[in-house]
Coordinates of C-alpha atoms in Angstrom, one line a residue:
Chain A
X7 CA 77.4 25.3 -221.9
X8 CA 75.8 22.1 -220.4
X9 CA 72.8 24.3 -220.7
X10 CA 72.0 23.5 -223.9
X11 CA 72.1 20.1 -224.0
X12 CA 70.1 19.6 -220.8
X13 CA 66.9 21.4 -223.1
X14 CA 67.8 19.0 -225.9
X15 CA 64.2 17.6 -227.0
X16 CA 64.2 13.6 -226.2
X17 CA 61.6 11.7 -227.2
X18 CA 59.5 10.4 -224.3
X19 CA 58.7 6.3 -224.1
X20 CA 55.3 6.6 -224.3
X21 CA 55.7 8.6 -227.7
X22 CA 58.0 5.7 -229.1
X23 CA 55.6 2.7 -228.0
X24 CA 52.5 5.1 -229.7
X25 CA 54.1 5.1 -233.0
X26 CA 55.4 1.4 -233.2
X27 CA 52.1 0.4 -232.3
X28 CA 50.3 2.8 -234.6
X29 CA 52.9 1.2 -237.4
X30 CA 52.1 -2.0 -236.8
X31 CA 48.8 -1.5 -238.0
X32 CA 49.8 0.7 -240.7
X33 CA 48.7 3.7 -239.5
X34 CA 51.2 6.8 -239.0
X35 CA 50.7 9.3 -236.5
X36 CA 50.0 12.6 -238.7
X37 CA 47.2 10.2 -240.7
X38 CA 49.2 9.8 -243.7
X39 CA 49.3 6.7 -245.6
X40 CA 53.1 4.5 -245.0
X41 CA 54.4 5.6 -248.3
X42 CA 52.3 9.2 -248.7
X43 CA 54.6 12.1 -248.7
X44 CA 54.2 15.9 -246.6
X45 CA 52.6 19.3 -248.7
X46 CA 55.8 20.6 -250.6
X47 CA 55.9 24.0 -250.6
X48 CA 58.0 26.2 -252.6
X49 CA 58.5 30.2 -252.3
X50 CA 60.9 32.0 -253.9
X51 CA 63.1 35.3 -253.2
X52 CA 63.2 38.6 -254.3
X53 CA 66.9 37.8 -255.5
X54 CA 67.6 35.3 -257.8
X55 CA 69.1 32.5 -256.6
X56 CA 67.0 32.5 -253.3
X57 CA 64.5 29.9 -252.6
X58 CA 62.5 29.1 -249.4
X59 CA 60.4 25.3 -249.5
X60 CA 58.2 24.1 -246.9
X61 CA 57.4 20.1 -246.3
X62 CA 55.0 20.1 -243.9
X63 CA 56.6 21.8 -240.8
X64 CA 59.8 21.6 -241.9
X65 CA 61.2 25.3 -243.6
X66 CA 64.4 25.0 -245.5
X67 CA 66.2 28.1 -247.1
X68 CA 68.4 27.9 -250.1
X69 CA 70.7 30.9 -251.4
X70 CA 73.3 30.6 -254.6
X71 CA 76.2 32.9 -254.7
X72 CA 78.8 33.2 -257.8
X73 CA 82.0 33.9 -257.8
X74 CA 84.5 34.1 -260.7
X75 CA 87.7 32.4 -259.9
X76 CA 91.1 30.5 -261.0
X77 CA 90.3 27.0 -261.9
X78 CA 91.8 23.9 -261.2
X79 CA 94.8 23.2 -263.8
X80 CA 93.8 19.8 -264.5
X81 CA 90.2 21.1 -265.2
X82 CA 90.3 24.2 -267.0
X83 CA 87.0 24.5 -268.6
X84 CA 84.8 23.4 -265.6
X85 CA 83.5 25.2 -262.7
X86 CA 83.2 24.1 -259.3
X87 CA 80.4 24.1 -257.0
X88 CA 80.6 23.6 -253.2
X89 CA 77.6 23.5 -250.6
X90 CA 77.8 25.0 -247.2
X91 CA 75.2 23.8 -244.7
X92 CA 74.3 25.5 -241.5
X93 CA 71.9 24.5 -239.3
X94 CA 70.6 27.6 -237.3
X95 CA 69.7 27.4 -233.9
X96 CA 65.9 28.7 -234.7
X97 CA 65.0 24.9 -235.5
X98 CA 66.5 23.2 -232.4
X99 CA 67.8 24.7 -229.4
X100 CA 70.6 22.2 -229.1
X101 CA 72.1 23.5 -232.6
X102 CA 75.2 25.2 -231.8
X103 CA 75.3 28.6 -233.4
X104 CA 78.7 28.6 -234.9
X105 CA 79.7 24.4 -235.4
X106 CA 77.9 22.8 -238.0
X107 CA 77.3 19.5 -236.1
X108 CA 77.6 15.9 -237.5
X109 CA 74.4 15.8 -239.1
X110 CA 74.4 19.0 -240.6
X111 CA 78.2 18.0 -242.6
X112 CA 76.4 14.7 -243.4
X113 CA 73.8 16.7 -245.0
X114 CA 75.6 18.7 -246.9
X115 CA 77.7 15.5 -248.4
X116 CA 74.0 14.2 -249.5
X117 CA 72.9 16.9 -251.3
X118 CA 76.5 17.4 -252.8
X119 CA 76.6 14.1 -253.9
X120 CA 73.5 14.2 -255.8
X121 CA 73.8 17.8 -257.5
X122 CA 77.5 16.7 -259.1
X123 CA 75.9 15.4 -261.0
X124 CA 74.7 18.4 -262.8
X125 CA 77.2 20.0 -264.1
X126 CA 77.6 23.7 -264.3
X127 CA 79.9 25.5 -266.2
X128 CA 81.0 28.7 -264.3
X129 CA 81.9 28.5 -260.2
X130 CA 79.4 28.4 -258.1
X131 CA 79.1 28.5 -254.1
X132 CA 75.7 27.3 -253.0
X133 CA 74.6 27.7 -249.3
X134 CA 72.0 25.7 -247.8
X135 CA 70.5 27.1 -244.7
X136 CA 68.1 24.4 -242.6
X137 CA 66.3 26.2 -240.0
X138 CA 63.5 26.0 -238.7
X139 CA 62.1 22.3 -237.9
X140 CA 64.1 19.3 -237.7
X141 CA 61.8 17.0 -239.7
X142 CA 63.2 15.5 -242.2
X143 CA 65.9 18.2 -243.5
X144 CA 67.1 15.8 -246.6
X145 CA 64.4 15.9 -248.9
X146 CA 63.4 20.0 -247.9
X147 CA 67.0 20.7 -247.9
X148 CA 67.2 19.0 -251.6
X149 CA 64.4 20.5 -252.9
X150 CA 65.5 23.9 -251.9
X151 CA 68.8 23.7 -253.2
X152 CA 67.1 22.7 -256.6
X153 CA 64.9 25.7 -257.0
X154 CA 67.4 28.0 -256.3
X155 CA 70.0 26.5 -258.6
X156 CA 67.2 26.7 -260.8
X157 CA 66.0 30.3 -260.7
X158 CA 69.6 31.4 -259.5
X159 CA 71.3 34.4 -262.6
X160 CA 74.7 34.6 -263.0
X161 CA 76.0 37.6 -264.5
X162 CA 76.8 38.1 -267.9
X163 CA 80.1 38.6 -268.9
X164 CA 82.4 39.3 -271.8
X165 CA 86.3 39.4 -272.5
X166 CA 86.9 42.7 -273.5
X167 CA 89.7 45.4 -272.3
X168 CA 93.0 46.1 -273.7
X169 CA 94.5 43.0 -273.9
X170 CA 91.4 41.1 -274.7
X171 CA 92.4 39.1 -271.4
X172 CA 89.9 41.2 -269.1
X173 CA 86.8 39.7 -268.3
X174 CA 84.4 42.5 -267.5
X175 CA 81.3 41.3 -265.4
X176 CA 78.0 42.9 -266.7
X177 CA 75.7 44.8 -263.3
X178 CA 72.4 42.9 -264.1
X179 CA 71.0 46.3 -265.2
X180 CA 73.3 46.4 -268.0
X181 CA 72.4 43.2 -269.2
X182 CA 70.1 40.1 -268.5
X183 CA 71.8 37.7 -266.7
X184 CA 72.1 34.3 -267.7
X185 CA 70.6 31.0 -266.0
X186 CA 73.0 27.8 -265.0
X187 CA 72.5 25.1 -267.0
X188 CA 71.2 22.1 -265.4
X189 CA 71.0 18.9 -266.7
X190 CA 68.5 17.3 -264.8
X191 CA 66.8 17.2 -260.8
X192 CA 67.6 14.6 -258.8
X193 CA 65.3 14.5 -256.1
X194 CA 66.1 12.8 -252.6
X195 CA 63.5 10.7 -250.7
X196 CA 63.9 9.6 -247.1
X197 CA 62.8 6.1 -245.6
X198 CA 62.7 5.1 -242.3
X199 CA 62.5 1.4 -241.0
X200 CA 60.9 0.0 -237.8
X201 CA 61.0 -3.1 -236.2
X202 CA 64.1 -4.4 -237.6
X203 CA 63.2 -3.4 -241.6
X204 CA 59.8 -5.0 -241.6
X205 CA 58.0 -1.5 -241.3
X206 CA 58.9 1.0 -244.2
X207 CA 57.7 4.5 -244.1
X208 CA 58.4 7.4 -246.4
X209 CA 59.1 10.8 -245.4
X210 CA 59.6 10.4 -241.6
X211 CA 58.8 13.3 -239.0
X212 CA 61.0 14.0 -236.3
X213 CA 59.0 12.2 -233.9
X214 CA 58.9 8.9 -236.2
X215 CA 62.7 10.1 -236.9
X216 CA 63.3 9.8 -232.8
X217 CA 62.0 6.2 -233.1
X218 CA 63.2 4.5 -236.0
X219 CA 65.8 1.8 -236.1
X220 CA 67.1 2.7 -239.8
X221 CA 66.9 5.0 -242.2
X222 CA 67.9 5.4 -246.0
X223 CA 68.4 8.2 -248.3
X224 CA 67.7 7.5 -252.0
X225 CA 68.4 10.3 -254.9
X226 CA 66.6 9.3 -257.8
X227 CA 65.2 11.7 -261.2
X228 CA 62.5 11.9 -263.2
X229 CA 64.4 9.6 -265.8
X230 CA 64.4 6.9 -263.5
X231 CA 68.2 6.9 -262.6
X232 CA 69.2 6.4 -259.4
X233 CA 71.8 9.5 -258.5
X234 CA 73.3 8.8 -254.8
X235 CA 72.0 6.4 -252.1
X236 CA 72.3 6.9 -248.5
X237 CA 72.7 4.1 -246.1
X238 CA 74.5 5.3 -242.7
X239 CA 75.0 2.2 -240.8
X240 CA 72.5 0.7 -238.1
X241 CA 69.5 -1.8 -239.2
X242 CA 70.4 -4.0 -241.4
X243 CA 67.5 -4.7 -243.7
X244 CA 66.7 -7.1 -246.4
X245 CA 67.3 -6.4 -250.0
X246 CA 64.1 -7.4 -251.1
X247 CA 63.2 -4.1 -248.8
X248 CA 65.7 -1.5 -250.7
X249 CA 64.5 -2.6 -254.2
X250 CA 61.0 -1.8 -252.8
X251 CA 61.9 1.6 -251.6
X252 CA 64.2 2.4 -255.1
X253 CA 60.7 1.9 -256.7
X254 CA 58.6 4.0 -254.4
X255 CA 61.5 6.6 -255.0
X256 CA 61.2 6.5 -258.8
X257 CA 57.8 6.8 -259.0
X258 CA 57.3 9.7 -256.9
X259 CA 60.3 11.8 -258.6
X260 CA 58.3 12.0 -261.8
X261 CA 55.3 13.8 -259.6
X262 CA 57.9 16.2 -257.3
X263 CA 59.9 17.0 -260.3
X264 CA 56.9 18.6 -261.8
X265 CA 56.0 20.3 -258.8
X266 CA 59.4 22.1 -258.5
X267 CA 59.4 23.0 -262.3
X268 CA 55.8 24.8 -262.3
X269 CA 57.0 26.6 -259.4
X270 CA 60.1 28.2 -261.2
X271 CA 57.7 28.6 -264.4
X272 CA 55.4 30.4 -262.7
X273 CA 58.1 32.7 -260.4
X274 CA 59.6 33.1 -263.7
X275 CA 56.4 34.6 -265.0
X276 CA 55.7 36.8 -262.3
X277 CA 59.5 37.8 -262.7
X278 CA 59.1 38.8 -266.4
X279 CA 56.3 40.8 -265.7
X280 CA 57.7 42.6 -263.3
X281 CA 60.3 44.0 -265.2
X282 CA 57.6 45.6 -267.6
X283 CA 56.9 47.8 -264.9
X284 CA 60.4 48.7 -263.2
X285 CA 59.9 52.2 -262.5
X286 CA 57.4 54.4 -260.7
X287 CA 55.3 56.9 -262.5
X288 CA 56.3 60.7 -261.4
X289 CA 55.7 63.6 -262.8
X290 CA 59.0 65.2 -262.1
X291 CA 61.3 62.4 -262.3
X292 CA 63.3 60.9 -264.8
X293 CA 63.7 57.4 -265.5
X294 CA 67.0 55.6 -265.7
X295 CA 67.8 53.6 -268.2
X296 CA 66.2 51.8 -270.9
X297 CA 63.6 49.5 -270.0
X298 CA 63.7 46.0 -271.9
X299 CA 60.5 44.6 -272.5
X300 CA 61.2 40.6 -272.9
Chain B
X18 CA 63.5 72.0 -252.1
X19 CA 62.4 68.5 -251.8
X20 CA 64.6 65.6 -252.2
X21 CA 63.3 63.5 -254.9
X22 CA 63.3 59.7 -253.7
X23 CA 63.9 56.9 -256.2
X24 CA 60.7 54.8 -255.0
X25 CA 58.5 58.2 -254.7
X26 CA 58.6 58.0 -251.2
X27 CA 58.4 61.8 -249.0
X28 CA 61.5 61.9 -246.9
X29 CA 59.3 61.0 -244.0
X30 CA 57.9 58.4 -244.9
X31 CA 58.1 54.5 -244.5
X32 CA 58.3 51.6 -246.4
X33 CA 55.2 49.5 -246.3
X34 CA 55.4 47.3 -243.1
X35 CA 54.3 43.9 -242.8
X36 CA 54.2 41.5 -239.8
X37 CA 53.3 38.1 -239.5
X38 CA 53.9 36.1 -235.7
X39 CA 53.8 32.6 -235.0
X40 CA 55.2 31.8 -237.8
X41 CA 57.6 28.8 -237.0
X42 CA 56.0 25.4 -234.9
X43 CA 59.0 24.8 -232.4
X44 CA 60.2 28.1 -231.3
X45 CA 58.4 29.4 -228.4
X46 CA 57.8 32.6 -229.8
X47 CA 58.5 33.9 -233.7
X48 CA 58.2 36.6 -235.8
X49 CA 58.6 37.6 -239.4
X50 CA 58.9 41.7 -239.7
X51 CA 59.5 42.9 -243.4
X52 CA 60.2 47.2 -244.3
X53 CA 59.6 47.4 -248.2
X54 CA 62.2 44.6 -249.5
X55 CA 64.3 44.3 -245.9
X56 CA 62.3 40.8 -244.5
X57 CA 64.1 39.4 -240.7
X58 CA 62.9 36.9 -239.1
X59 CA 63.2 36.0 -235.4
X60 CA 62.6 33.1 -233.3
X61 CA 62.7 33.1 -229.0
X62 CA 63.5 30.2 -227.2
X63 CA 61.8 30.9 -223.7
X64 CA 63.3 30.6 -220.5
X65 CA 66.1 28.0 -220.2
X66 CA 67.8 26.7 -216.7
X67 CA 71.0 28.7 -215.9
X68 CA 73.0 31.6 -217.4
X69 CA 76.3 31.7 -219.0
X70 CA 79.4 32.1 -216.5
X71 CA 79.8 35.8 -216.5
X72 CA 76.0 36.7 -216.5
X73 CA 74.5 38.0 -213.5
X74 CA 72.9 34.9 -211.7
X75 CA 70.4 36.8 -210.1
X76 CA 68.8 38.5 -213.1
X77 CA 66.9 36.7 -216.1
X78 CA 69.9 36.3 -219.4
X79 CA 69.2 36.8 -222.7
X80 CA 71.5 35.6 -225.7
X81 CA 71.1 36.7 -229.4
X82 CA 72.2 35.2 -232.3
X83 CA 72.4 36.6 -235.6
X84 CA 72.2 34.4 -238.7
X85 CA 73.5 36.7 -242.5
X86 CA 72.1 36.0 -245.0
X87 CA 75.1 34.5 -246.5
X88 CA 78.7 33.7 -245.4
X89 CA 80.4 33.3 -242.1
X90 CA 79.8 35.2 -238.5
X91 CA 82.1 38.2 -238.4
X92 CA 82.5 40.9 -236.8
X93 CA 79.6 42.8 -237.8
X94 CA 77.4 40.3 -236.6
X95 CA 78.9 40.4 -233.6
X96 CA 78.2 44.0 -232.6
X97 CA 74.6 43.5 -233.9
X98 CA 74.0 40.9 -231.5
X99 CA 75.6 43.1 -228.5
X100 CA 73.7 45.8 -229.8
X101 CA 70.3 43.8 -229.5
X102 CA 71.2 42.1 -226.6
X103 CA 71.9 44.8 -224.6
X104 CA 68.3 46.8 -226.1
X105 CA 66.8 43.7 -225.2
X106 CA 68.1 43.5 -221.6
X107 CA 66.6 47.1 -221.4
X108 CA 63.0 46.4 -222.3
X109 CA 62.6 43.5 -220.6
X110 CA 61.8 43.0 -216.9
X111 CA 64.4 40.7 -215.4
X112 CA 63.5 39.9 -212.3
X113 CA 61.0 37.5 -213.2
X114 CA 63.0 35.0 -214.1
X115 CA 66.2 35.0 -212.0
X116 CA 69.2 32.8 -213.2
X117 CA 67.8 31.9 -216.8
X118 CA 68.3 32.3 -220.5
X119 CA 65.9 33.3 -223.0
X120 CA 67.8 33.2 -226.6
X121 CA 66.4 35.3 -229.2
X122 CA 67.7 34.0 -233.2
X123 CA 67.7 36.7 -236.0
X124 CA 68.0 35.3 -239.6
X125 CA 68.6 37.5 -242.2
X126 CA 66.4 36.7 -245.0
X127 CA 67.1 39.8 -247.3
X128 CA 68.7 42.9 -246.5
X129 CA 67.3 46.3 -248.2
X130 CA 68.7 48.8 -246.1
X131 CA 68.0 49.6 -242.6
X132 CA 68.5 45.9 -241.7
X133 CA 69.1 46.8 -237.8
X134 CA 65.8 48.4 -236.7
X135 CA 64.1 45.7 -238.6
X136 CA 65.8 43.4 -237.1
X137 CA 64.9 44.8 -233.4
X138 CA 61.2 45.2 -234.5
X139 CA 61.2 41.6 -235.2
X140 CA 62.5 40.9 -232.1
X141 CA 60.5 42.8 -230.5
X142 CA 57.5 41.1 -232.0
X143 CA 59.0 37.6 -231.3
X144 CA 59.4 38.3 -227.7
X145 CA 55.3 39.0 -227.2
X146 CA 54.2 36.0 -229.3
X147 CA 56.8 34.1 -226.8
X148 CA 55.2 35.9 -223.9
X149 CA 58.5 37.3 -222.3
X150 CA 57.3 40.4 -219.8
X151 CA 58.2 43.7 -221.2
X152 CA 58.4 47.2 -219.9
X153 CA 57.2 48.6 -222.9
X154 CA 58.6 47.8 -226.8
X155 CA 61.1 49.0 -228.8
X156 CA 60.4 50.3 -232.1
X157 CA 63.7 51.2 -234.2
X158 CA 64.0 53.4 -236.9
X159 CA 67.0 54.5 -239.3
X160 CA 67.8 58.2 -240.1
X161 CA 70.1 59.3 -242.4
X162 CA 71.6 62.6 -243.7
X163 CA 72.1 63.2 -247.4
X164 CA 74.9 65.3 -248.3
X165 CA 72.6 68.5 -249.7
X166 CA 71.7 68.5 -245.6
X167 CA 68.4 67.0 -245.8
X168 CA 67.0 64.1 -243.8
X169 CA 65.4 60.7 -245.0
X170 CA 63.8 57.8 -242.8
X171 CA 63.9 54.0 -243.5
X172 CA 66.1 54.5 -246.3
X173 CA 66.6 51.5 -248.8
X174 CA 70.0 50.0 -249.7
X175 CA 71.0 51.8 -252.8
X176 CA 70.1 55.4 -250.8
X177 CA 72.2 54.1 -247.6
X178 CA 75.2 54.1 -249.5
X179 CA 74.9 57.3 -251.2
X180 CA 74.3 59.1 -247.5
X181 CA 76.9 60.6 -245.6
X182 CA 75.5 59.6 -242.3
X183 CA 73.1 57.8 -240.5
X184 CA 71.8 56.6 -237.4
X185 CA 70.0 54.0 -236.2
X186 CA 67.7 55.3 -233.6
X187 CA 65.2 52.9 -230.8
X188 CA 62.9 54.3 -228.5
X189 CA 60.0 52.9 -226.6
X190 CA 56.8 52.9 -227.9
X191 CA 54.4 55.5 -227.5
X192 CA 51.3 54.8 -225.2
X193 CA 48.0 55.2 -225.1
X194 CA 46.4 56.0 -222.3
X195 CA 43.0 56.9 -220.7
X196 CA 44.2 59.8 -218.3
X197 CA 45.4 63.0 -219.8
X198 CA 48.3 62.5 -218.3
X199 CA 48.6 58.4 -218.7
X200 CA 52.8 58.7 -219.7
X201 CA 54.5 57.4 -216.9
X202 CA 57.1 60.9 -216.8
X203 CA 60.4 60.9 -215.5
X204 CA 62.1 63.6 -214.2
X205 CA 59.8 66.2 -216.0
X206 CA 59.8 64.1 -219.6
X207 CA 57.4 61.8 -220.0
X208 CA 59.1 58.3 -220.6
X209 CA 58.6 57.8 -224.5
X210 CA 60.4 60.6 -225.4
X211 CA 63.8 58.9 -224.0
X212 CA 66.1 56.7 -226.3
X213 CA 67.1 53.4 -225.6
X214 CA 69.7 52.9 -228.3
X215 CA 71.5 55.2 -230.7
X216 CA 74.2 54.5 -233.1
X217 CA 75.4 56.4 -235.9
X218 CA 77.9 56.3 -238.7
X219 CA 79.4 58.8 -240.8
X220 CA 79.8 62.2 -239.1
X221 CA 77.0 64.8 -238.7
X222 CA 76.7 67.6 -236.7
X223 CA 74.7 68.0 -233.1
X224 CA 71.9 70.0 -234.5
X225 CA 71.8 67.3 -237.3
X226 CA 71.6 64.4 -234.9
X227 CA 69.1 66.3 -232.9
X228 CA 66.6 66.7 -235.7
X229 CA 66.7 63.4 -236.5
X230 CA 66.3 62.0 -233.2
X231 CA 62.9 64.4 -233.7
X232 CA 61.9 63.1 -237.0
X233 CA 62.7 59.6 -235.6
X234 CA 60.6 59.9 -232.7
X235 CA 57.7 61.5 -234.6
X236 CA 57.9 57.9 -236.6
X237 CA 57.5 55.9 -234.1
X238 CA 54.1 56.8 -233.6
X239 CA 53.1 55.4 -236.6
X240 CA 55.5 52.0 -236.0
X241 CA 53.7 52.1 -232.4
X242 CA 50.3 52.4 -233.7
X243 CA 51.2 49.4 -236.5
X244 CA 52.5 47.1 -233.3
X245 CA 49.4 47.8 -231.5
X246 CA 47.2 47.3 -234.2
X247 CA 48.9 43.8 -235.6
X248 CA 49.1 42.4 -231.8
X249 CA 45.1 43.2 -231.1
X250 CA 44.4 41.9 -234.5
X251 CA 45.6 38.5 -234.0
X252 CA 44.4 38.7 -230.5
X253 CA 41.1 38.8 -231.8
X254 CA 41.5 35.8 -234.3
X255 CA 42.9 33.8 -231.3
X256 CA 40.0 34.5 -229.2
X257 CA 37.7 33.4 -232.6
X258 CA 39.4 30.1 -232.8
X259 CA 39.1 29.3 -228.9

């Protein structure tokens, strides 16, 4: 279908010149300041696991499945987690509906790069869907996978059954269910360079994306360690330049890392109370179950 | 004897609606549509040059693509999106736009029973915030048949599994009209009272089907009269801003 790709959004050449001149004297063309960074912000599901943020126009959607399987021989008391990406045609036209495309895979390897990190006992399958906007999928896309690891339950379960061999899995009405245990957030930032590395910006839009001769991914957290970089080819810049941006990254993780853990506080809340009140008031019906009160 | 629902609902009644449009900055027209817990969202891509090879070239295409929630495209998906495509193809007028494609994108953002007839309400909704010309809409609606014989509409996930049938019922909106007799008729019914898409699963018998093609219809009134009042509402905050 040539069709798609002849409504494939270019950039026009006026755009381009506007923004390199706009850069040149430090001005961006949303306003923000070089190094200032989009609204984040983050919704959650009614199931756990599910998270939806929001960076400015760009809506990324995280969901976290669990499954209980085999694992490897080598590594019998760790889980695995794997992240599917999909990019759905409701943020670009040109996405093809069924074949994640090159920059949907290398998205994925980002974020699954940085979350190894933490470890999670049981398996886990994570999917990442970006849709919506195509501005700047890294950081969204990290920052949803995040929450939802982070309010994600995995059911509770027990060996039990004849042989003491059985594991039974526990419905979630039976008994709470358990939340993964992460070990810390690494955050990802973006950075786009213009005019061969001598303008820096931070957090790109897809109009600035269109435009820039470089770009660089850095995953940092709050504790100031440096998780995964990202440095696919093109521009070469200086180093002088990538130490700058490593510091701009550090400093901001501190502030988004806070952002994302009120967030899950506060849904947490909200969750907690809800439970208080699971069932409806009738007069002539009965209620099921016990109700825990936490 | 009533049947006693697990939310308190009556057996005819719906789960609170909500609908939100223009929702999304790139696609030409979008919608959110959420039933009680079920939430769908839909984007429309307007009209693009040229139609796939076996389309019709003379008549406008349209294309749907349904995202789940989780997991890969099956089958299922599949025959939702032939379902909605060819509903689609039915309310819209396609001889405005000869030889193009207009692709309508469905993600699933949580499923709590009756996922289809949210699905094509969001749709539907997408397709007037994009501005594609329409006959008239299509508001979908799911009945189902518990086994003690009685009927429920919009049922929620846990209740669809525990029915023996159900069916998944669209038919055009109802109108509202100055003249008495404003209802365009055809062929001695008046056009509302028609049904643009059916399907059903489990058995139930003909009278069974029949009533709740009735009960169906009697709901779409009060899907109609939600579309109208949503669309004039934002219609009016539009005309504010401008």
């Amino acid at each position: 279908m040539d069709g798609r790709l002849s409504n494939k959004w270019r950039v026009t050449v006026n755009e381009s010149k506007f923004v390199e001149s706009a850069l040149q004297s430090e001005l961006r063309v949303d306003g923000r300041g070089l190094y200032d960074y989009r609204k984040l912000t983050i919704k959650f599901g009614k199931e756990y696991g599910s998270s939806e943020v929001q960076l400015g126009q760009t809506h990324v959607m995280a969901f976290v499945t669990a499954q209980l399987v085999q694992p490897y021989k080598d590594r019998p008391n760790e889980g695995s987690f794997s992240i599917f990406t999909e990019f759905s045609p409701m943020a670009d036209p040109s996405f093809e509906p069924v074949h994640p495309g090159e920059s949907a895979v290398e998205l994925g390897r980002i974020i699954d790069r940085a979350l190894r990190e933490s470890r999670v006992v049981d398996t886990e399958s994570l999917c990442v869907f970006a849709g919506k906007l195509v501005w700047n999928l890294v950081d969204a896309a990290n920052i949803a996978a995040l929450a939802a690891l982070l309010t994600f339950r995995r059911p509770d379960c027990t060996v039990g059954g004849e042989n003491s061999q059985e594991v039974i899995i526990h419905p979630p009405e039976e008994r709470e269910p358990l939340p993964l245990i992460i070990h810390h957030l690494p955050i990802a930032f973006t950075f786009g360079f213009f005019n061969k590395g001598s303008i820096l910006v931070m957090d790109p839009t897809v109009v600035e994306e269109a435009v820039m001769s470089g770009r660089m991914t850095v995953t940092v957290n709050a504790n100031g360690d440096i998780c995964a970089i990202q440095k696919p080819g093109e521009e070469g810049v200086n180093q002088s330049v990538i130490l700058h941006c490593l510091r701009l990254a550090s400093s901001r993780a501190a502030a988004t890392t806070k952002i994302i853990r009120e967030a899950v506080e506060a849904y947490n809340r909200e969750r907690s109370s809800q439970k208080v009140i699971r069932h409806h008031t009738l007069a002539k019906s009965e209620v099921l179950g016990p109700i825990e009160v936490v | 004897m009533e049947i006693d629902r697990e939310d308190g609902r009556t057996p005819n009644q719906l789960r609170p609606l909500a609908c939100s449009r223009n929702i999304l900055h790139r696609p030409h027209g979008s919608a959110s549509w959420s039933q009680g817990d079920t939430k769908v969202l839909a984007a429309v891509y307007g009209p693009k040059a040229g139609t796939k090879k076996n389309e019709n070239a003379e008549k406008a295409c349209f294309e749907v693509i349904w995202k789940p929630k989780t997991g890969q495209i099956g089958k299922v998906e599949k025959e939702y999106e032939m379902i909605m495509k060819r509903t689609i193809q039915s309310i819209c007028v396609l001889t405005v736009n000869p030889n193009t494609t207009t692709s309508v994108i469905i993600q699933v953002v949580h499923d709590d029973g009756s996922l289809l007839p949210c699905a094509i309400n969001a749709a539907c909704a997408a397709l007037v915030d994009a501005g594609i010309p329409m006959k008239h809409l299509a508001v979908a609606i799911c009945c189902c048949l518990a086994d003690n014989g009685y009927l429920v509409l919009d049922p929620n996930k846990l209740e669809e599994k525990k029915m023996t049938a159900f069916a998944y019922l669209v038919f055009p909106n109802t109108t509202l009209s100055v003249l008495p007799e404003g209802s365009s008729v055809a062929e001695g019914e008046p056009v509302e009272h028609g049904i643009i898409t059916s399907v059903t699963h489990g058995v139930m018998s003909v009278d069974d089907y029949f009533l709740c093609v009735e009960n169906g219809r009697a709901a779409t009134a009060s899907l109609s009269a939600f579309f109208r009042k949503n669309f004039q509402q934002s219609q009016k905050d539009s005309s504010k801003a401008g």
